[in-house]
Coordinates of C-alpha atoms and ligand atoms in Angstrom, one line a residue:
M298 CA 39.3 200.0 -40.0
T299 CA 43.0 200.7 -39.7
K300 CA 44.0 201.4 -36.1
T301 CA 46.1 204.5 -35.3
Y302 CA 48.7 204.0 -32.6
K303 CA 50.2 206.6 -30.4
I304 CA 53.5 207.4 -28.8
L305 CA 54.5 207.0 -25.2
I306 CA 55.6 210.1 -23.3
G307 CA 55.8 210.2 -19.5
G308 CA 53.5 207.2 -19.1
K309 CA 50.8 208.5 -21.4
W310 CA 50.0 207.3 -25.0
V311 CA 49.5 210.6 -26.9
S312 CA 49.4 211.8 -30.5
S313 CA 52.3 213.5 -32.1
E314 CA 52.4 217.3 -32.2
S315 CA 53.0 216.9 -36.0
K316 CA 49.4 215.7 -36.4
E317 CA 50.8 213.4 -39.1
T318 CA 50.9 209.7 -39.3
F319 CA 52.6 207.0 -41.5
Q320 CA 51.6 203.4 -42.2
S321 CA 53.4 200.1 -41.7
L322 CA 52.8 197.3 -44.1
N323 CA 53.0 193.5 -43.9
P324 CA 55.8 192.9 -46.4
A325 CA 54.4 189.5 -47.5
T326 CA 50.9 190.7 -48.3
E327 CA 51.3 194.5 -48.5
K328 CA 48.3 194.8 -46.0
I329 CA 48.3 197.9 -43.8
L330 CA 49.0 196.9 -40.2
G331 CA 48.3 200.3 -38.7
R332 CA 49.0 204.0 -38.7
F333 CA 51.7 205.5 -36.5
Q334 CA 52.6 208.9 -35.2
S335 CA 55.2 210.8 -37.3
G336 CA 57.1 212.0 -34.2
N337 CA 59.0 215.3 -34.5
E338 CA 61.3 217.6 -32.5
N339 CA 58.6 218.8 -30.1
D340 CA 57.7 215.2 -29.3
V341 CA 61.3 214.3 -28.7
N342 CA 61.7 217.4 -26.4
Q343 CA 58.7 216.3 -24.3
A344 CA 60.0 212.7 -24.2
V345 CA 63.4 213.9 -23.0
D346 CA 61.8 216.1 -20.3
A347 CA 59.7 213.1 -19.1
A348 CA 62.9 210.9 -19.1
E349 CA 64.8 213.6 -17.1
R350 CA 62.0 213.8 -14.5
A351 CA 61.9 210.1 -14.1
F352 CA 65.7 209.8 -13.7
E353 CA 66.0 210.7 -10.1
G354 CA 63.5 208.0 -8.9
W355 CA 64.7 205.3 -11.2
S356 CA 68.4 205.8 -10.7
S357 CA 68.1 205.8 -7.0
L358 CA 66.0 202.6 -6.9
P359 CA 68.5 199.9 -5.7
A360 CA 69.7 197.9 -8.7
P361 CA 68.4 194.6 -7.4
K362 CA 64.9 196.2 -7.3
R363 CA 65.3 197.3 -10.9
G364 CA 66.3 193.7 -11.5
E365 CA 63.1 192.4 -10.0
I366 CA 61.1 194.5 -12.6
L367 CA 63.2 193.0 -15.3
F368 CA 62.6 189.4 -14.0
R369 CA 58.9 190.2 -14.1
L370 CA 59.3 191.5 -17.6
A371 CA 61.1 188.4 -18.7
S372 CA 58.2 186.2 -17.6
L373 CA 55.7 188.4 -19.3
L374 CA 57.7 188.2 -22.5
K375 CA 57.7 184.5 -22.2
E376 CA 53.9 184.5 -21.8
N377 CA 53.6 186.8 -24.8
K378 CA 56.3 185.1 -26.9
E379 CA 54.0 183.7 -29.6
S380 CA 51.9 186.8 -30.1
L381 CA 55.1 189.0 -30.2
A382 CA 56.7 186.6 -32.7
R383 CA 53.6 186.7 -34.9
T384 CA 53.7 190.5 -34.9
V385 CA 57.4 190.3 -35.9
T386 CA 56.6 188.0 -38.9
N387 CA 53.6 190.1 -39.9
E388 CA 55.5 193.4 -39.8
M389 CA 59.1 192.5 -40.6
G390 CA 58.5 189.3 -42.7
K391 CA 61.0 186.8 -41.2
V392 CA 59.7 183.2 -40.9
L393 CA 57.9 182.4 -37.7
S394 CA 60.6 180.2 -36.3
E395 CA 63.1 183.0 -36.7
A396 CA 60.7 185.5 -35.3
R397 CA 60.4 183.3 -32.2
G398 CA 64.2 183.4 -32.0
D399 CA 64.0 187.3 -32.2
V400 CA 61.7 187.3 -29.2
Q401 CA 63.7 184.7 -27.4
E402 CA 66.8 186.8 -27.7
A403 CA 64.9 189.6 -26.0
I404 CA 63.9 187.2 -23.2
D405 CA 67.5 186.0 -22.8
I406 CA 69.0 189.5 -22.5
T407 CA 66.2 190.5 -20.1
E408 CA 67.0 187.6 -17.8
Y409 CA 70.7 188.2 -18.1
M410 CA 70.4 191.9 -17.3
A411 CA 67.9 191.3 -14.4
G412 CA 70.6 189.2 -12.8
E413 CA 73.1 192.0 -13.3
G414 CA 71.0 194.0 -10.8
R415 CA 72.8 191.9 -8.1
R416 CA 76.3 192.3 -9.7
L417 CA 77.0 195.6 -11.6
F418 CA 80.6 195.0 -10.3
G419 CA 83.1 197.7 -9.7
R420 CA 86.7 197.0 -8.7
T421 CA 88.8 197.5 -5.6
T422 CA 92.5 197.9 -5.6
P423 CA 95.2 198.9 -3.0
S424 CA 96.2 202.5 -2.7
E425 CA 99.8 203.5 -2.9
L426 CA 99.2 205.4 0.4
R427 CA 98.4 204.1 3.9
D428 CA 94.9 204.4 5.3
K429 CA 93.3 205.0 1.9
F430 CA 90.8 202.8 0.0
C431 CA 90.4 202.8 -3.8
M432 CA 87.5 201.5 -5.8
T433 CA 85.4 202.0 -8.9
V434 CA 81.6 202.1 -8.9
R435 CA 79.2 202.1 -11.8
R436 CA 76.9 205.2 -12.2
P437 CA 74.0 205.7 -14.6
I438 CA 74.7 208.0 -17.5
G439 CA 71.3 209.8 -17.6
V440 CA 68.8 210.0 -20.5
C441 CA 69.8 207.5 -23.3
G442 CA 68.6 207.9 -26.9
L443 CA 68.1 204.5 -28.4
I444 CA 67.7 204.3 -32.2
T445 CA 67.1 200.9 -33.8
P446 CA 66.7 199.2 -37.2
W447 CA 63.9 196.9 -38.4
N448 CA 65.7 193.6 -39.0
F449 CA 65.5 192.5 -35.3
P450 CA 62.6 194.5 -34.2
T451 CA 62.4 192.9 -30.7
A452 CA 65.9 191.7 -30.0
I453 CA 67.8 194.8 -30.9
P454 CA 65.7 197.2 -28.8
A455 CA 65.9 194.7 -25.9
W456 CA 69.7 194.6 -26.3
K457 CA 69.8 198.3 -25.6
I458 CA 66.8 198.8 -23.3
M459 CA 67.7 196.1 -20.7
P460 CA 71.3 197.2 -19.9
A461 CA 70.2 200.8 -20.0
L462 CA 67.5 200.1 -17.5
I463 CA 69.5 198.0 -15.1
C464 CA 72.3 200.6 -15.0
G465 CA 69.7 203.1 -13.9
N466 CA 69.2 205.2 -17.0
T467 CA 66.0 206.5 -18.5
I468 CA 65.2 206.2 -22.2
V469 CA 63.9 207.8 -25.3
F470 CA 63.5 205.0 -27.8
K471 CA 63.0 205.5 -31.6
P472 CA 62.4 202.3 -33.6
A473 CA 62.7 202.0 -37.4
S474 CA 59.7 203.3 -39.4
D475 CA 59.2 199.8 -40.9
T476 CA 58.5 198.1 -37.6
P477 CA 56.7 200.6 -35.2
L478 CA 54.1 198.0 -34.3
C479 CA 56.7 195.5 -32.9
A480 CA 58.1 198.4 -30.8
I481 CA 54.7 199.4 -29.4
K482 CA 53.8 195.8 -28.5
F483 CA 57.1 195.4 -26.8
V484 CA 56.9 198.7 -24.8
E485 CA 53.4 197.8 -23.7
I486 CA 54.8 194.8 -22.0
L487 CA 57.5 196.9 -20.3
E488 CA 54.7 199.1 -18.9
K489 CA 52.8 196.0 -17.7
A490 CA 55.9 194.7 -15.9
G491 CA 56.0 197.9 -13.8
V492 CA 58.7 200.0 -15.5
P493 CA 57.7 203.4 -14.0
K494 CA 56.2 206.2 -16.0
G495 CA 58.7 208.3 -17.9
V496 CA 61.5 205.7 -17.5
I497 CA 60.9 204.5 -21.1
N498 CA 59.4 206.9 -23.7
L499 CA 58.7 205.8 -27.2
V500 CA 58.7 208.2 -30.2
T501 CA 57.9 206.7 -33.6
G502 CA 58.8 208.5 -36.8
S503 CA 61.4 209.0 -39.5
G504 CA 65.1 209.2 -39.0
E505 CA 65.2 212.8 -40.0
Q506 CA 62.1 214.1 -38.0
A507 CA 62.4 212.0 -34.9
G508 CA 65.9 210.5 -35.0
T509 CA 68.0 213.6 -35.6
P510 CA 66.4 215.6 -32.7
I511 CA 67.3 212.7 -30.3
V512 CA 70.9 212.7 -31.6
R513 CA 71.3 216.4 -31.2
H514 CA 69.5 216.9 -27.9
K515 CA 71.7 218.4 -25.3
S516 CA 70.1 216.7 -22.4
I517 CA 70.6 213.2 -23.9
R518 CA 73.9 211.9 -22.6
C519 CA 74.2 208.7 -24.5
I520 CA 73.2 207.5 -28.0
S521 CA 73.0 203.9 -28.8
F522 CA 72.5 203.3 -32.5
T523 CA 72.2 200.2 -34.6
G524 CA 71.8 200.7 -38.4
S525 CA 73.6 201.4 -41.6
R526 CA 77.1 202.8 -41.8
D527 CA 76.0 206.0 -43.5
T528 CA 73.5 206.8 -40.8
G529 CA 76.1 206.0 -38.2
L530 CA 78.5 208.4 -39.8
Q531 CA 75.9 211.1 -39.8
I532 CA 75.2 210.5 -36.1
T533 CA 78.8 210.9 -35.1
K534 CA 78.8 214.3 -36.8
E535 CA 75.5 215.4 -35.2
A536 CA 75.8 214.0 -31.7
G537 CA 78.3 216.5 -30.2
I538 CA 80.0 215.4 -27.0
K539 CA 78.0 212.4 -25.8
K540 CA 78.7 208.8 -25.3
V541 CA 77.9 207.2 -28.7
G542 CA 77.6 203.5 -29.4
L543 CA 77.5 202.3 -33.0
E544 CA 76.6 198.9 -34.4
L545 CA 76.8 199.3 -38.2
G546 CA 76.8 197.1 -41.3
G547 CA 78.7 194.1 -42.3
K548 CA 80.1 192.2 -45.3
N549 CA 80.7 188.9 -43.6
G550 CA 82.4 185.9 -45.0
I551 CA 82.6 182.1 -44.6
I552 CA 85.9 180.4 -45.4
I553 CA 85.6 176.8 -46.5
L554 CA 88.8 174.9 -46.7
E555 CA 89.3 171.6 -48.6
D556 CA 89.4 169.6 -45.4
A557 CA 86.0 170.9 -44.2
D558 CA 82.9 168.8 -43.7
L559 CA 81.2 170.1 -46.9
N560 CA 77.7 169.3 -46.0
L561 CA 78.0 171.0 -42.7
A562 CA 79.5 174.0 -44.5
I563 CA 76.7 174.1 -47.0
D564 CA 74.1 174.1 -44.1
G565 CA 76.0 177.1 -42.6
V566 CA 76.0 179.0 -45.9
I567 CA 72.3 178.4 -46.4
W568 CA 71.5 179.6 -42.9
G569 CA 73.9 182.5 -42.9
G570 CA 73.3 183.7 -46.5
Y571 CA 69.6 183.2 -46.8
G572 CA 68.3 183.2 -43.2
T573 CA 66.2 186.4 -42.5
T574 CA 66.3 186.7 -46.3
G575 CA 70.0 187.9 -46.0
Q576 CA 68.8 190.9 -44.0
R577 CA 71.1 190.4 -41.0
C578 CA 74.1 192.5 -40.2
T579 CA 75.9 189.2 -39.7
A580 CA 74.6 187.6 -42.9
A581 CA 77.1 185.5 -44.8
S582 CA 77.2 187.3 -48.1
R583 CA 80.6 186.0 -49.2
V584 CA 81.8 182.4 -49.3
I585 CA 85.5 182.1 -49.7
V586 CA 86.1 178.6 -50.9
Q587 CA 89.4 176.8 -51.6
Q588 CA 89.8 176.3 -55.4
S589 CA 90.3 172.5 -55.1
I590 CA 86.7 172.0 -53.9
K591 CA 85.0 174.9 -55.7
E592 CA 83.2 173.0 -58.5
R593 CA 81.8 170.3 -56.1
F594 CA 80.8 173.0 -53.6
E595 CA 79.1 175.2 -56.3
K596 CA 77.1 172.2 -57.6
L597 CA 75.9 171.1 -54.1
L598 CA 75.1 174.7 -53.0
S599 CA 73.2 175.7 -56.1
E600 CA 71.1 172.6 -55.8
R601 CA 70.2 173.5 -52.2
V602 CA 69.6 177.2 -53.0
S603 CA 67.3 176.5 -55.9
R604 CA 65.1 174.3 -53.6
L605 CA 64.5 177.1 -51.1
R606 CA 60.8 178.0 -50.9
L607 CA 59.8 181.6 -50.8
G608 CA 56.6 182.7 -49.1
N609 CA 54.7 184.2 -46.2
G610 CA 56.7 183.7 -43.0
L611 CA 53.6 182.4 -41.2
D612 CA 53.4 179.4 -43.6
S613 CA 55.4 176.6 -42.0
K614 CA 56.6 175.4 -45.5
T615 CA 58.4 178.7 -46.1
D616 CA 62.2 178.8 -45.9
V617 CA 62.7 182.4 -47.0
G618 CA 60.3 185.3 -46.3
P619 CA 59.9 188.6 -48.0
M620 CA 62.3 191.5 -47.9
I621 CA 61.3 194.5 -45.7
N622 CA 60.1 196.8 -48.5
K623 CA 60.1 197.6 -52.2
K624 CA 63.2 199.8 -51.9
A625 CA 65.1 196.8 -50.5
V626 CA 64.0 194.6 -53.4
E627 CA 65.1 197.3 -55.9
K628 CA 68.4 197.7 -54.2
T629 CA 69.1 193.9 -54.2
H630 CA 68.1 193.7 -57.9
S631 CA 70.4 196.6 -58.7
Y632 CA 73.3 194.6 -57.2
T633 CA 72.3 191.6 -59.3
E634 CA 72.7 193.8 -62.4
I635 CA 76.0 195.2 -61.1
G636 CA 77.3 191.6 -60.5
I637 CA 76.4 190.5 -64.0
K638 CA 78.0 193.7 -65.5
E639 CA 81.1 193.0 -63.4
G640 CA 81.4 189.6 -65.0
A641 CA 80.3 187.4 -62.1
K642 CA 78.3 184.2 -63.1
L643 CA 74.7 184.0 -61.8
L644 CA 74.0 180.5 -60.7
C645 CA 70.6 180.9 -59.0
G646 CA 67.9 183.6 -58.6
G647 CA 68.4 187.2 -59.7
H648 CA 64.7 188.1 -60.0
T649 CA 61.7 189.3 -58.0
F650 CA 59.1 186.8 -57.1
G651 CA 55.3 186.7 -57.0
K652 CA 52.8 189.5 -57.6
K653 CA 52.1 190.6 -54.1
G654 CA 54.7 191.3 -51.4
F655 CA 58.4 192.2 -51.5
F656 CA 60.0 188.9 -52.6
Y657 CA 63.4 188.4 -54.1
Q658 CA 64.7 185.0 -55.2
P659 CA 67.6 183.6 -53.2
T660 CA 70.5 184.6 -55.5
L661 CA 73.9 183.0 -55.9
F662 CA 76.9 184.3 -57.8
T663 CA 80.1 182.5 -58.6
D664 CA 83.4 183.5 -60.2
V665 CA 83.3 186.6 -58.1
T666 CA 86.6 188.4 -57.4
Y667 CA 87.2 190.0 -54.0
N668 CA 87.2 193.5 -55.4
M669 CA 83.9 193.5 -57.3
R670 CA 81.2 195.7 -55.8
I671 CA 79.0 192.8 -55.0
A672 CA 81.8 191.4 -52.9
Q673 CA 82.6 194.7 -51.2
E674 CA 79.3 196.5 -50.5
E675 CA 76.6 195.5 -48.1
I676 CA 73.6 194.4 -50.2
F677 CA 71.4 193.4 -47.2
G678 CA 69.4 190.9 -49.3
P679 CA 69.4 187.2 -50.2
T680 CA 72.6 187.4 -52.4
V681 CA 75.6 185.2 -51.8
C682 CA 78.9 185.5 -53.7
I683 CA 81.4 182.6 -54.1
I684 CA 85.0 183.7 -54.3
S685 CA 87.7 181.1 -54.8
V686 CA 91.2 181.2 -53.3
K687 CA 94.3 179.1 -53.4
N688 CA 94.9 178.6 -49.6
L689 CA 94.1 179.8 -46.1
E690 CA 96.5 182.8 -46.3
E691 CA 94.7 184.2 -49.4
A692 CA 91.3 183.4 -47.8
I693 CA 92.2 185.6 -44.8
E694 CA 93.4 188.4 -47.1
V695 CA 90.1 188.2 -49.0
M696 CA 88.1 188.1 -45.8
N697 CA 89.9 191.3 -44.6
S698 CA 89.6 193.1 -47.9
V699 CA 86.3 194.8 -47.0
T700 CA 85.8 198.0 -45.0
Y701 CA 83.5 196.2 -42.5
G702 CA 84.5 193.8 -39.8
L703 CA 81.5 192.2 -38.0
S704 CA 81.2 188.5 -38.3
S705 CA 83.3 185.7 -39.9
S706 CA 83.5 182.0 -40.0
I707 CA 85.8 179.1 -41.1
Y708 CA 85.0 175.5 -41.8
T709 CA 88.0 173.3 -41.5
S710 CA 89.0 170.1 -39.6
N711 CA 92.5 171.4 -39.0
M712 CA 93.0 173.1 -35.6
R713 CA 96.0 175.1 -36.8
S714 CA 94.0 176.6 -39.7
A715 CA 91.1 177.5 -37.3
F716 CA 93.5 179.3 -34.9
K717 CA 95.3 181.0 -37.7
A718 CA 91.9 182.3 -38.9
I719 CA 90.9 183.4 -35.4
E720 CA 94.2 185.3 -35.2
G721 CA 94.2 186.8 -38.7
I722 CA 90.6 187.8 -39.4
E723 CA 89.7 191.4 -38.6
A724 CA 86.2 191.0 -37.2
G725 CA 84.3 191.2 -33.9
L726 CA 83.1 187.6 -34.2
T727 CA 84.7 184.5 -35.6
Y728 CA 82.8 181.2 -35.7
V729 CA 84.6 177.8 -36.2
N730 CA 82.6 175.2 -38.1
S731 CA 79.4 177.2 -37.7
S732 CA 77.8 180.0 -39.7
T733 CA 78.3 183.7 -39.3
I734 CA 75.0 184.2 -37.4
G735 CA 73.6 183.2 -34.1
S736 CA 75.1 185.2 -31.2
E737 CA 74.2 184.5 -27.6
A738 CA 72.9 187.2 -25.2
H739 CA 75.7 186.7 -22.5
L740 CA 78.6 187.2 -24.9
P741 CA 79.8 190.5 -26.4
F742 CA 78.6 191.4 -29.9
G743 CA 79.9 194.0 -32.2
G744 CA 82.5 194.7 -34.9
V745 CA 85.7 196.5 -35.9
K746 CA 86.5 198.9 -38.8
Q747 CA 83.5 200.5 -40.4
T748 CA 81.1 198.3 -38.4
G749 CA 81.9 200.4 -35.3
S750 CA 83.6 199.5 -32.1
T751 CA 80.8 199.1 -29.5
R752 CA 80.2 195.7 -27.9
E753 CA 76.6 195.1 -27.0
A754 CA 75.2 192.2 -24.9
G755 CA 77.0 190.3 -22.3
W756 CA 79.0 192.1 -19.6
T757 CA 80.3 194.7 -22.2
A758 CA 76.8 196.1 -22.5
L759 CA 77.2 197.6 -19.0
E760 CA 80.2 199.5 -20.3
E761 CA 78.0 201.1 -22.9
F762 CA 75.3 202.1 -20.5
S763 CA 77.2 203.2 -17.4
E764 CA 79.9 205.5 -16.3
I765 CA 82.8 204.4 -14.1
K766 CA 83.4 206.6 -11.1
T767 CA 86.7 206.2 -9.3
V768 CA 86.5 206.7 -5.6
Y769 CA 89.4 207.5 -3.3
F770 CA 88.5 207.2 0.4
D771 CA 91.2 208.6 2.7
Y772 CA 90.7 207.6 6.3
S773 CA 94.2 208.7 7.5
G774 CA 92.9 212.0 9.0
K775 CA 95.7 214.0 7.4
L776 CA 96.6 215.4 4.0
Q777 CA 98.2 212.6 1.9
K778 CA 99.6 213.4 -1.5
A779 CA 99.7 210.7 -4.2
Q780 CA 103.1 210.6 -6.0
I781 CA 104.6 213.1 -3.6
D782 CA 104.4 211.4 -0.1
T783 CA 106.6 208.5 -1.2
G784 CA 108.0 207.5 2.2
Ligands
NAD1046 P1 69.2 202.8 -41.1 O1 70.5 203.4 -40.8 O2 68.5 203.3 -42.4 O3 68.1 203.1 -40.0 C1 68.4 202.7 -38.6 C2 67.6 203.6 -37.7 O4 68.2 204.9 -37.8 C3 66.1 203.8 -38.0 O5 65.4 203.9 -36.8 C4 66.1 205.1 -38.8 O6 64.8 205.7 -38.8 C5 67.1 205.9 -38.0 N1 67.7 207.0 -38.7 C6 67.9 207.1 -40.1 N2 68.5 208.3 -40.3 C7 68.8 208.9 -39.2 C8 69.4 210.1 -38.8 N3 69.9 211.0 -39.7 N4 69.5 210.4 -37.5 C9 69.0 209.6 -36.5 N5 68.4 208.4 -36.8 C10 68.3 208.1 -38.1 O7 69.3 201.2 -41.1 P2 68.2 200.1 -41.4 O8 68.0 200.1 -42.9 O9 67.0 200.3 -40.5 O10 69.0 198.8 -41.0 C11 69.8 198.1 -41.8 C12 71.3 198.4 -41.4 O11 71.5 198.1 -40.0 C13 72.3 197.5 -42.1 O12 73.4 198.2 -42.6 C14 72.7 196.5 -41.1 O13 73.9 195.9 -41.3 C15 72.7 197.3 -39.9 N6 72.5 196.5 -38.7 C16 73.6 196.4 -37.9 C17 73.6 195.6 -36.7 C18 74.8 195.4 -35.8 O14 74.6 195.0 -34.7 N7 76.0 195.8 -36.3 C19 72.4 194.9 -36.4 C20 71.3 195.0 -37.3 C21 71.4 195.8 -38.4

């Protein structure tokens, strides 16, 4: 029997007022994993009310005490790492080793933010007047609406939930409709760790029915969204005057110069291009290779790509898991057709795979020019394009020719080339001699241009989830006027 899961409002698991449900499938087997509430505006309103009621208690709890709950949560996440990872593989499809990484990222950010409970630093600075003290303190924002995608169903919610909690906010969380089970399992652990009732509320459902009411809600003071550029744009139009954090798409590239360690670079392309079946915002979908090594590189890379094994992510022999759903497979295939029509040469893949599940073969194009659609638009699938260039200057120009600016990488043994790339590439992340993927929880993460401008994780996450209050404390006992009393 298929289990029907509920939504969490004010500490109670309840059914949606819509009385409707939707199902979530295992993308490798197409087996139904459960039925989930189709949350709507009424559910969101109740969740926001619950979050508002919980705000006073949570925000006034000393931050180190909030940190203690997060430390407890981190150890519960560690205890439950394997079962959470298996849920990620079953529902999202990524191979188990990557799913464990997804959960580990959640553990890392939880520990990091737990420690922030004893920091949450403000600043002090001298006043221009005598007997006056100046400082800044961090204040919580209020109720935060967190809207997340399916590709990191544990890590991305954790990247938002942990800083939001440590800063003293309460939460209405809406996960992607493709991964509601991962979200429920994660939130159950937050409850067990002792996050008080109403501090985190979970509403499952579609973007339109459950997401839009969160974005529009007048009592929600901050929206933190990770997802596609088009949805991000919609959110900026709907949110009104709120703090809005956006982490959107990418069209990331790896530059490989002729002085690079080619085997190392190929490992990076395989990992960046086909890891998570290319469904990472930081996926390396473009490889910008110096002409002099293009032929050798193409040969070595296509040999490696054609050996990648597709299959269920739970099978230890699998290199590449399924895509998230049928629509994603169709989108990827439509880009294969576009690439062929545009005159790019297909070296590997280009087809669906197997009879069950949403599989697409690892696909490699060469002779791609920087302005082809396959080199400009986010495919979000296992498709890599090789673009050849004369030199580093042209490589940087090609790298910057897209509207996105999330991650980038350069393989070279020349320090000057590496630093020129770091200076010249328009992106939030640049890796040297490593792939475009693999951020660490204590460092800022985010992009520029159409990727958005928020920086999640690390100390910058606190900027997203707190307000700075400036405090002037005058102990002179008389009226002192800044800028006017200059004596
Ligand atoms: P999506 O934009 O379709 O959905 C993301 C979330 O937004 C889901 O929960 C969805 O239900 C919700 N949503 C959809 N329409 C909405 C609306 N009108 N109002 C409010 N909420 C709405 O994205 P996706 O397909 O789930 O994820 C893939 C995209 O996410 C890719 O573009 C990828 O690059 C991007 N992504 C970015 C980052 C990053 O950190 N920059 C990380 C992961 C994924």
